[in-house]
């Protein structure tokens, strides 16, 4: 009987050694929670057994209990690196459609090729849906959404009106090359560029070239300039003719045209839709003794904003920012807690799934009652203490050696009995 008692002690010590080794192996695993082997003695007795003479039958592994104490929090600077300070788990869904929701303390999230926020195993971070003001509009795991970063924001608007005000130098000479050629700088005096947008939000460059045609004389104090406009390689014409003629009086004030000039419809190279643009030089366009100057430039087109970054605040609100200055609230990180976290089933990769022992998940928001706070730009490390584990490893080794010695002694006693004659 003592043989099997010692054997149970060996198995228990071996389990303890394996548990401690597993803890030490994951000392650098983000979000890892150490385990502790718990044992119970085995007593076989009945109502007819004298309680003062009962002898135990060894030990059994009662539980390999997980310890959900807080791990060290380290700063990383990553926007999508999150750490929970206190109780709670992140909810992640292994599959995009369907599948169970798992839970993790490893907040090292990243963006995959489809712009979903995922953990290192590819599981999608779950969040509460919110409205434009950031208020949560639905709760519960069935209402949770996969966090996805939009590539663009806003609705494109094609440019229809361009306002351009310049100062043309009154001392500018008439070019020696009479025929205008935009590839020949000697055939014009000045040029300026304005960014416009087509119907799908692509940026185009509107280039306007200015060529002096006449200079003031005693009989004719006015002077004229020609303005040639191009979008890319397409020349813009009005009524089938080009260019626009700008007329200035002796004081350098623009007298013609007095209203915007509408160009004929054209189709940009980057858009399938035709576009009509009106160019207005306004009253601020002058001809003075100063050098050429772009006084003002504006247009009414709107580009589609490109994703520039994402932030997550301490309340779990996920916001994306775009190149056109817009921001979008994508959701609010949800946290889950359990009545008995030690009853969770380990899945690996610092993830767990609920069981009947853990109870159903209780959902909430970061910082609310029963849930820890959220820190962005940080990661929770393993809660394994190397010194503590190494001391426990020595104790487990001593336990193993002691039980092995008891087993050896029992074997020697049995051998002595067998040798009796």
Short mmCIF file of C-alpha atoms in Angstrom, two decimals, residues 148-421:
data_model
loop_
_atom_site.label_atom_id
_atom_site.label_comp_id
_atom_site.label_asym_id
_atom_site.label_seq_id
_atom_site.Cartn_x
_atom_site.Cartn_y
_atom_site.Cartn_z
CA UNK A 148 -12.76 47.81 -38.79
CA UNK A 149 -10.91 50.92 -39.92
CA UNK A 150 -12.51 52.64 -42.96
CA UNK A 151 -10.12 53.45 -45.77
CA UNK A 152 -11.83 56.73 -46.66
CA UNK A 153 -14.28 59.24 -45.24
CA UNK A 154 -16.70 61.71 -46.76
CA UNK A 155 -18.50 62.07 -50.09
CA UNK A 156 -16.53 63.48 -53.03
CA UNK A 157 -17.79 66.67 -54.71
CA UNK A 158 -16.50 67.68 -58.13
CA UNK A 159 -15.06 71.18 -58.46
CA UNK A 160 -17.46 73.55 -60.21
CA UNK A 161 -16.16 76.98 -59.28
CA UNK A 162 -12.59 78.20 -59.07
CA UNK A 163 -11.67 81.67 -57.81
CA UNK A 164 -8.23 82.90 -58.78
CA UNK A 165 -6.79 86.32 -57.96
CA UNK A 166 -3.32 87.30 -59.12
CA UNK A 167 -1.16 90.36 -59.66
CA UNK A 168 0.35 90.58 -63.12
CA UNK A 169 3.46 92.79 -63.35
CA UNK A 170 2.77 95.99 -65.23
CA UNK A 171 6.34 95.93 -66.57
CA UNK A 172 5.96 92.51 -68.14
CA UNK A 173 7.12 92.35 -71.75
CA UNK A 174 5.27 90.81 -74.65
CA UNK A 175 6.82 87.33 -75.30
CA UNK A 176 8.97 87.12 -78.39
CA UNK A 177 7.36 83.82 -79.32
CA UNK A 178 3.96 84.78 -80.65
CA UNK A 179 2.33 81.32 -80.65
CA UNK A 180 1.50 80.04 -77.16
CA UNK A 181 3.05 76.70 -76.23
CA UNK A 182 2.80 75.61 -72.62
CA UNK A 183 5.98 73.57 -73.05
CA UNK A 184 7.88 76.68 -74.15
CA UNK A 185 8.39 79.16 -71.27
CA UNK A 186 9.36 81.89 -73.72
CA UNK A 187 5.82 81.88 -75.15
CA UNK A 188 4.16 83.08 -71.93
CA UNK A 189 5.00 85.28 -68.93
CA UNK A 190 3.64 83.61 -65.78
CA UNK A 191 1.76 80.53 -64.62
CA UNK A 192 0.02 79.29 -61.49
CA UNK A 193 -1.48 75.99 -60.37
CA UNK A 194 -4.65 75.16 -58.43
CA UNK A 195 -5.68 71.76 -57.10
CA UNK A 196 -9.22 70.74 -58.07
CA UNK A 197 -11.19 67.49 -57.69
CA UNK A 198 -13.12 65.28 -60.09
CA UNK A 199 -16.45 63.55 -59.39
CA UNK A 200 -14.81 60.60 -57.63
CA UNK A 201 -12.61 62.75 -55.41
CA UNK A 202 -9.33 62.44 -57.29
CA UNK A 203 -7.09 65.48 -57.19
CA UNK A 204 -6.36 67.21 -60.50
CA UNK A 205 -4.11 70.16 -61.29
CA UNK A 206 -5.58 73.22 -63.00
CA UNK A 207 -2.72 75.21 -64.55
CA UNK A 208 -3.33 78.74 -65.83
CA UNK A 209 -0.75 80.41 -68.06
CA UNK A 210 -0.66 84.21 -68.54
CA UNK A 211 0.67 85.77 -71.73
CA UNK A 212 0.88 89.52 -72.25
CA UNK A 213 -0.71 90.59 -75.52
CA UNK A 214 -0.57 94.43 -75.49
CA UNK A 215 1.06 97.22 -73.51
CA UNK A 216 -0.50 100.66 -72.86
CA UNK A 217 0.16 103.43 -75.40
CA UNK A 218 -0.77 107.08 -75.54
CA UNK A 219 -3.77 106.30 -77.70
CA UNK A 220 -4.71 103.08 -75.84
CA UNK A 221 -3.96 103.24 -72.10
CA UNK A 222 -5.32 99.77 -71.48
CA UNK A 223 -3.36 96.53 -71.67
CA UNK A 224 -4.48 92.94 -72.26
CA UNK A 225 -3.34 89.51 -71.19
CA UNK A 226 -4.41 86.04 -72.36
CA UNK A 227 -5.12 83.31 -69.80
CA UNK A 228 -4.79 79.70 -71.02
CA UNK A 229 -6.15 77.00 -68.66
CA UNK A 230 -5.35 73.27 -68.67
CA UNK A 231 -6.47 70.36 -66.51
CA UNK A 232 -3.68 67.87 -66.89
CA UNK A 233 -3.11 67.76 -70.65
CA UNK A 234 -6.62 68.94 -71.56
CA UNK A 235 -7.03 72.53 -72.70
CA UNK A 236 -10.15 74.24 -71.35
CA UNK A 237 -12.19 76.25 -73.83
CA UNK A 238 -15.25 78.43 -73.46
CA UNK A 239 -17.75 78.33 -76.29
CA UNK A 240 -15.22 76.45 -78.35
CA UNK A 241 -12.63 79.23 -78.06
CA UNK A 242 -9.63 79.92 -75.85
CA UNK A 243 -8.03 81.77 -74.14
CA UNK A 244 -9.73 84.20 -71.70
CA UNK A 245 -8.74 87.82 -72.37
CA UNK A 246 -7.98 89.96 -69.31
CA UNK A 247 -8.19 93.73 -69.80
CA UNK A 248 -6.70 96.28 -67.37
CA UNK A 249 -7.10 100.04 -67.29
CA UNK A 250 -4.29 102.54 -66.75
CA UNK A 251 -4.56 102.12 -62.96
CA UNK A 252 -4.08 98.37 -63.21
CA UNK A 253 -7.68 97.51 -62.36
CA UNK A 254 -9.26 94.51 -64.07
CA UNK A 255 -12.11 95.75 -66.27
CA UNK A 256 -12.87 92.55 -68.18
CA UNK A 257 -14.11 89.93 -67.63
CA UNK A 258 -16.41 91.07 -64.84
CA UNK A 259 -17.93 87.63 -64.19
CA UNK A 260 -16.80 84.03 -64.04
CA UNK A 261 -16.03 82.29 -67.32
CA UNK A 262 -17.65 78.86 -67.73
CA UNK A 263 -15.60 76.37 -69.66
CA UNK A 264 -17.12 73.71 -71.87
CA UNK A 265 -17.65 70.29 -70.33
CA UNK A 266 -14.61 68.01 -70.30
CA UNK A 267 -13.91 64.52 -68.90
CA UNK A 268 -10.86 64.22 -66.61
CA UNK A 269 -8.51 61.33 -67.26
CA UNK A 270 -9.18 59.90 -63.77
CA UNK A 271 -13.00 60.11 -63.86
CA UNK A 272 -15.70 58.64 -66.13
CA UNK A 273 -17.97 61.64 -65.61
CA UNK A 274 -17.87 64.94 -67.52
CA UNK A 275 -17.18 68.09 -65.54
CA UNK A 276 -17.88 71.79 -65.98
CA UNK A 277 -15.69 74.42 -64.32
CA UNK A 278 -16.20 78.18 -64.01
CA UNK A 279 -13.10 80.33 -63.48
CA UNK A 280 -13.51 83.72 -61.78
CA UNK A 281 -10.60 86.16 -61.58
CA UNK A 282 -12.63 88.50 -59.35
CA UNK A 283 -11.91 92.10 -58.46
CA UNK A 284 -8.70 91.34 -56.60
CA UNK A 285 -6.82 90.54 -59.81
CA UNK A 286 -4.59 93.51 -60.66
CA UNK A 287 -1.80 94.72 -62.91
CA UNK A 288 0.65 96.64 -60.74
CA UNK A 289 4.36 97.34 -60.64
CA UNK A 290 4.97 94.52 -58.16
CA UNK A 291 6.17 91.07 -59.29
CA UNK A 292 3.75 88.32 -60.20
CA UNK A 293 1.87 87.12 -57.12
CA UNK A 294 -0.88 84.64 -56.38
CA UNK A 295 -3.15 86.76 -54.17
CA UNK A 296 -5.88 84.20 -53.47
CA UNK A 297 -7.02 80.83 -54.72
CA UNK A 298 -10.07 78.73 -53.82
CA UNK A 299 -12.30 76.02 -55.23
CA UNK A 300 -15.50 74.28 -54.08
CA UNK A 301 -14.55 70.64 -54.72
CA UNK A 302 -14.27 68.13 -51.87
CA UNK A 303 -11.84 65.24 -51.79
CA UNK A 304 -12.40 61.92 -50.06
CA UNK A 305 -10.42 61.77 -46.83
CA UNK A 306 -7.78 59.03 -46.57
CA UNK A 307 -7.22 57.23 -43.28
CA UNK A 308 -4.34 58.80 -41.37
CA UNK A 309 -4.54 57.31 -37.90
CA UNK A 310 -6.58 55.71 -35.14
CA UNK A 311 -6.74 56.43 -31.41
CA UNK A 312 -8.32 54.68 -28.41
CA UNK A 313 -8.89 56.76 -25.29
CA UNK A 314 -9.06 55.61 -21.66
CA UNK A 315 -12.82 55.15 -21.96
CA UNK A 316 -12.38 52.71 -24.84
CA UNK A 317 -13.66 55.04 -27.57
CA UNK A 318 -12.12 54.16 -30.95
CA UNK A 319 -11.72 57.11 -33.34
CA UNK A 320 -10.23 57.30 -36.83
CA UNK A 321 -8.85 60.49 -38.39
CA UNK A 322 -8.65 61.30 -42.10
CA UNK A 323 -6.65 63.56 -44.39
CA UNK A 324 -9.64 65.86 -45.05
CA UNK A 325 -9.85 66.75 -41.35
CA UNK A 326 -12.80 64.49 -40.58
CA UNK A 327 -12.93 62.08 -37.65
CA UNK A 328 -15.16 59.03 -37.22
CA UNK A 329 -16.09 57.17 -34.03
CA UNK A 330 -15.90 53.46 -34.82
CA UNK A 331 -17.05 51.89 -31.55
CA UNK A 332 -16.31 51.49 -27.86
CA UNK A 333 -14.16 48.67 -26.54
CA UNK A 334 -16.21 46.31 -24.40
CA UNK A 335 -14.85 44.43 -21.41
CA UNK A 336 -16.05 41.16 -19.90
CA UNK A 337 -15.72 39.76 -16.40
CA UNK A 338 -16.60 36.45 -14.74
CA UNK A 339 -17.80 35.39 -11.31
CA UNK A 340 -15.05 32.75 -11.22
CA UNK A 341 -12.22 33.54 -13.67
CA UNK A 342 -10.28 30.49 -12.45
CA UNK A 343 -12.96 28.34 -14.09
CA UNK A 344 -12.15 29.61 -17.58
CA UNK A 345 -10.79 27.10 -20.09
CA UNK A 346 -7.33 27.93 -21.37
CA UNK A 347 -7.08 28.07 -25.18
CA UNK A 348 -3.49 29.17 -25.59
CA UNK A 349 -2.22 32.52 -26.91
CA UNK A 350 -3.37 34.12 -23.62
CA UNK A 351 -7.01 33.42 -24.50
CA UNK A 352 -9.82 31.74 -22.57
CA UNK A 353 -13.35 30.54 -23.17
CA UNK A 354 -16.16 30.40 -20.57
CA UNK A 355 -17.27 27.17 -18.91
CA UNK A 356 -19.94 26.18 -16.43
CA UNK A 357 -17.41 26.78 -13.64
CA UNK A 358 -16.61 30.33 -14.71
CA UNK A 359 -20.18 31.43 -15.28
CA UNK A 360 -21.49 33.54 -18.14
CA UNK A 361 -19.59 36.71 -19.09
CA UNK A 362 -20.67 39.96 -17.50
CA UNK A 363 -20.23 42.82 -19.96
CA UNK A 364 -19.41 46.45 -19.31
CA UNK A 365 -17.34 49.46 -20.30
CA UNK A 366 -13.81 50.39 -19.18
CA UNK A 367 -13.85 52.13 -15.81
CA UNK A 368 -17.43 51.17 -14.95
CA UNK A 369 -18.40 49.28 -11.79
CA UNK A 370 -16.66 45.93 -11.60
CA UNK A 371 -14.38 46.59 -14.56
CA UNK A 372 -10.83 47.86 -14.71
CA UNK A 373 -9.55 50.92 -16.48
CA UNK A 374 -8.05 50.99 -19.97
CA UNK A 375 -4.62 52.31 -20.91
CA UNK A 376 -3.68 52.96 -24.52
CA UNK A 377 -0.08 52.63 -25.66
CA UNK A 378 0.69 50.01 -23.00
CA UNK A 379 0.83 46.21 -22.71
CA UNK A 380 0.19 43.95 -19.72
CA UNK A 381 3.03 41.50 -19.31
CA UNK A 382 2.93 38.06 -17.69
CA UNK A 383 2.19 37.95 -13.94
CA UNK A 384 4.91 35.31 -13.42
CA UNK A 385 7.53 36.22 -10.79
CA UNK A 386 10.74 34.41 -11.74
CA UNK A 387 12.20 34.42 -8.25
CA UNK A 388 9.03 33.02 -6.72
CA UNK A 389 8.75 30.33 -9.37
CA UNK A 390 12.40 29.26 -9.01
CA UNK A 391 11.98 28.86 -5.26
CA UNK A 392 8.82 26.82 -5.87
CA UNK A 393 10.72 24.76 -8.43
CA UNK A 394 13.35 23.82 -5.81
CA UNK A 395 10.61 22.85 -3.34
CA UNK A 396 8.86 20.70 -5.98
CA UNK A 397 12.15 19.02 -6.80
CA UNK A 398 12.70 18.23 -3.09
CA UNK A 399 9.20 16.77 -2.88
CA UNK A 400 9.89 14.58 -5.86
CA UNK A 401 13.17 13.38 -4.38
CA UNK A 402 11.54 12.64 -1.00
CA UNK A 403 8.78 10.55 -2.59
CA UNK A 404 11.33 8.76 -4.76
CA UNK A 405 13.32 7.93 -1.64
CA UNK A 406 10.17 6.61 0.10
CA UNK A 407 9.45 4.46 -2.96
CA UNK A 408 13.00 3.13 -2.92
CA UNK A 409 12.74 2.31 0.80
CA UNK A 410 9.43 0.49 0.24
CA UNK A 411 11.07 -1.51 -2.53
CA UNK A 412 13.97 -2.50 -0.26
CA UNK A 413 11.54 -3.66 2.45
CA UNK A 414 9.63 -5.75 -0.09
CA UNK A 415 12.87 -7.26 -1.38
CA UNK A 416 13.90 -8.19 2.17
CA UNK A 417 10.58 -9.95 2.73
CA UNK A 418 10.93 -11.86 -0.56
CA UNK A 419 14.38 -13.06 0.51
CA UNK A 420 13.16 -14.54 3.78
CA UNK A 421 13.52 -18.35 3.93
#
